[in-house]
Amino acid sequence: MKWMCSLSLAVSLALQPALAEVRFGPHPLTPEARDAYVTDLLGQMTLDEKIGQLRLISVGPDNPKEAIRDMIQKGQVGAIFNTVTRPDIRAMQDQVMALSRLKIPLFFAFDVVHGQRTIFPIPLGLAASWDVDAVKQVGQISAREAADDGLNMTWAPMVDVSREPRWGRVSEGFGEDTWLTSVMGRTMVEAMQGKSPADRYAVMTSVKHFAAYGAVEGGKEYNSVDMSPQRLFQDYLPPYKAALDAGSGGVMVALNALNGVPAAADSWLLKEVLRKDWKFTGITISDHGAIKELIKHGVAKDPRDAVRIALQSGVNMSMSDEYYSQYLPDLVKRGVVSQADLDDAVRHVLNVKYEMGLFNDPWNHLGAQESDPADTNAESRLHREAARDVARKSMVLLKNHQGTLPLQKHGTIALIGPLADSQRDIMGSWSAAGRADQAVTLLQGMKNAIAGKATLLYAKGANVTDHKGIQDFLNLYEQAVSVDARTPQQMLDEAVATAQKADVVVLAIGEAQGMAHEASSRSDITVPASQQALLKALKATGKPLVVVLMNGRPLALVQEDRQADALLESWFSGTEGGNAIADVLFGDYNPSGKLPMSFPREVGQVPVYYNHLPTGRPYNPEKPNKYTSHYFDTANGPLYPFGYGLSYTTFSVSPVILSSPTMSRGDTLRASVTVTNTGERDGATVVQLYLQDPVASLSRPVRELKGFQRVMLKKGEAKTVSFPIDVSALTFWNARLQQVAEPGEFNVFIGLDSVRTQQASFSFR
Ligand code: NOJ
């Protein structure tokens, strides 16, 4: 791994006298020193101790702290997740050092997906910023806060490319595009691991979910994935590879089956592709319960069989699965699972612990007990300024009829909607150790922005949903959505009366955070009916209507687009979300986000993605022909395309200039445009480069993103933006699964979204 070249940490063993007898550091963080150390340690371990290292235990009702203490004493646990405070982590690490025979430190992991204590926008929103520096900042701060809580590993980034808005977990990923997801995933890994995951304020990443989880059939959670090898290698695998090339120490093995083989039983994926072809040397960890699930998947006949298959297929560590400890001892004793296979898995666990610096200092992310924060959630531990800045950058302006936005800070503004004052929802899915009561809602953010200069009225207007079944689903484990005691009509009446007193209405609608999460697939991707009724009633008042969307997936927004004068996609924007949205609404920040996923018109069009293959019968709306590829009851294509997003200013893009009309293997061509801010305000935009191979040995996409640059332009300013194109941008996996770049003409498209682009061509020889 990349960071193995850096040298070892200083040791704080002087503070831990009990360790004097233990073989702890300083050990240089080099592969050679690691291998020698781990080989020696392996030689001292009993079978049970080895198997113990393969177990990742979740602290919770099934495994209370006392039970874990017992397991620690018996050497039956290798790592812990879902424990997030220094005192709790310290207590367990102390137990290992005091009670276990070999004193092999635990590592501690958690889902730090878009922040730890400070919550940033959901990853789909981060992708919408198209801002690598912003994402880097999110990774660095998340890692800092996580490491400061004592954690060593995060279950992130999630780089599952997805063309499925029905799938709730699109909220956790970076959207539909391979290139954008790869860039964002790589950035996260580099930012979170820093120079070395052993460093005080870095954590090791575990990229997930390997592989192709984002393509679950029908967008239905935990469903199967079936796809051609070409699509897998071309579109779905590169982001995992990018994260591993960036040095990710871990890989989380997916729950889904790919072409009939559950990932935890897929030796081709975990051994051939991951270890042999990609040369991955880190650790593989099954997702929650994935080993047991091999039985229900229908590839293992019983628990014992499941354990054998998972271990032999290349799953090193098991997450929340007691089967490894129950069945592995006998399997190894009888020689069904070889000692070599077992040792190989254990070696990977010990290797990452070494790389985390835990054999130098088991408390290296904890420091001295006296340094523990008095209040884990203290305000002083948050990074609010960065959270606000990144959140502003993630917002996408979808519509702005006749300059409805930005709003003026005078007169009377009515803020309405079930999401306008919800601290919980604005945090989004996987808001880790963040606390909703520290989140700024839109109501609070607008109050802050207005600072008494205008009158702000508020009404809830509707429940997120009036559908009893969905309310119950959302409130299954806790009171996540509150249902108003008033009737829907009473709420609507209040909202309309409030709107009537105002000069402009801001309506905050969308999804509850629990609607865009793991295990939250939807068959209907519209804004729930209760909120649509509210929208309609407010439209009828004739007041200018600004809709602020909060949601974790592309929604079908035909109604909202028709009725709203302005439409702002704010995703779930995190701890500082309300301030950030207010910054955009009042023009204190000029929006520049661009969609990382196409927004379909209706669910029946799904999948809708920009880089689809051509068809032999393309539909031409200007010359409609029955026997062409389209639905007869809706328009072709999305409502808002990939890469789309408006600004309060306007930009023009010049024709594309190529540095040469031809390119040979080994050359780097440059494609340039001049972008001019033609409007009345300073603003940023994202210039996007797409390529097309129009004639190849197999059908290639109509266009594919191959580069992007965010540019800031003052009013009237022009800048030349130039993209390098080399052979790597032209390659694809052919019918024989060879990666090739075929000679011929290539089209270059550059624009500010995936549809309206300038075009040029070159020939590749
Ligand atoms: C299951 C999820 O699929 C995975 O993404 C997550 O990291 C683990 N649970 C741990 O919380």
Coordinates of N, CA and C in Angstrom, one line a residue, residues 224 405 422 656 662 686:
S224 N -30.5 -9.2 -6.6 CA -29.3 -9.7 -7.4 C -28.9 -8.6 -8.4
L405 N -35.1 33.7 -7.9 CA -34.0 33.7 -7.0 C -32.8 34.6 -7.5
S422 N -36.9 20.6 10.2 CA -36.6 19.2 10.7 C -35.1 19.0 10.8
V656 N -14.9 24.1 -29.6 CA -13.7 23.4 -29.1 C -12.6 23.5 -30.0
T662 N -5.2 14.9 -35.2 CA -4.9 13.5 -35.1 C -4.1 13.2 -33.8
V686 N -19.0 24.3 -13.9 CA -18.2 23.1 -14.1 C -18.1 22.8 -15.5

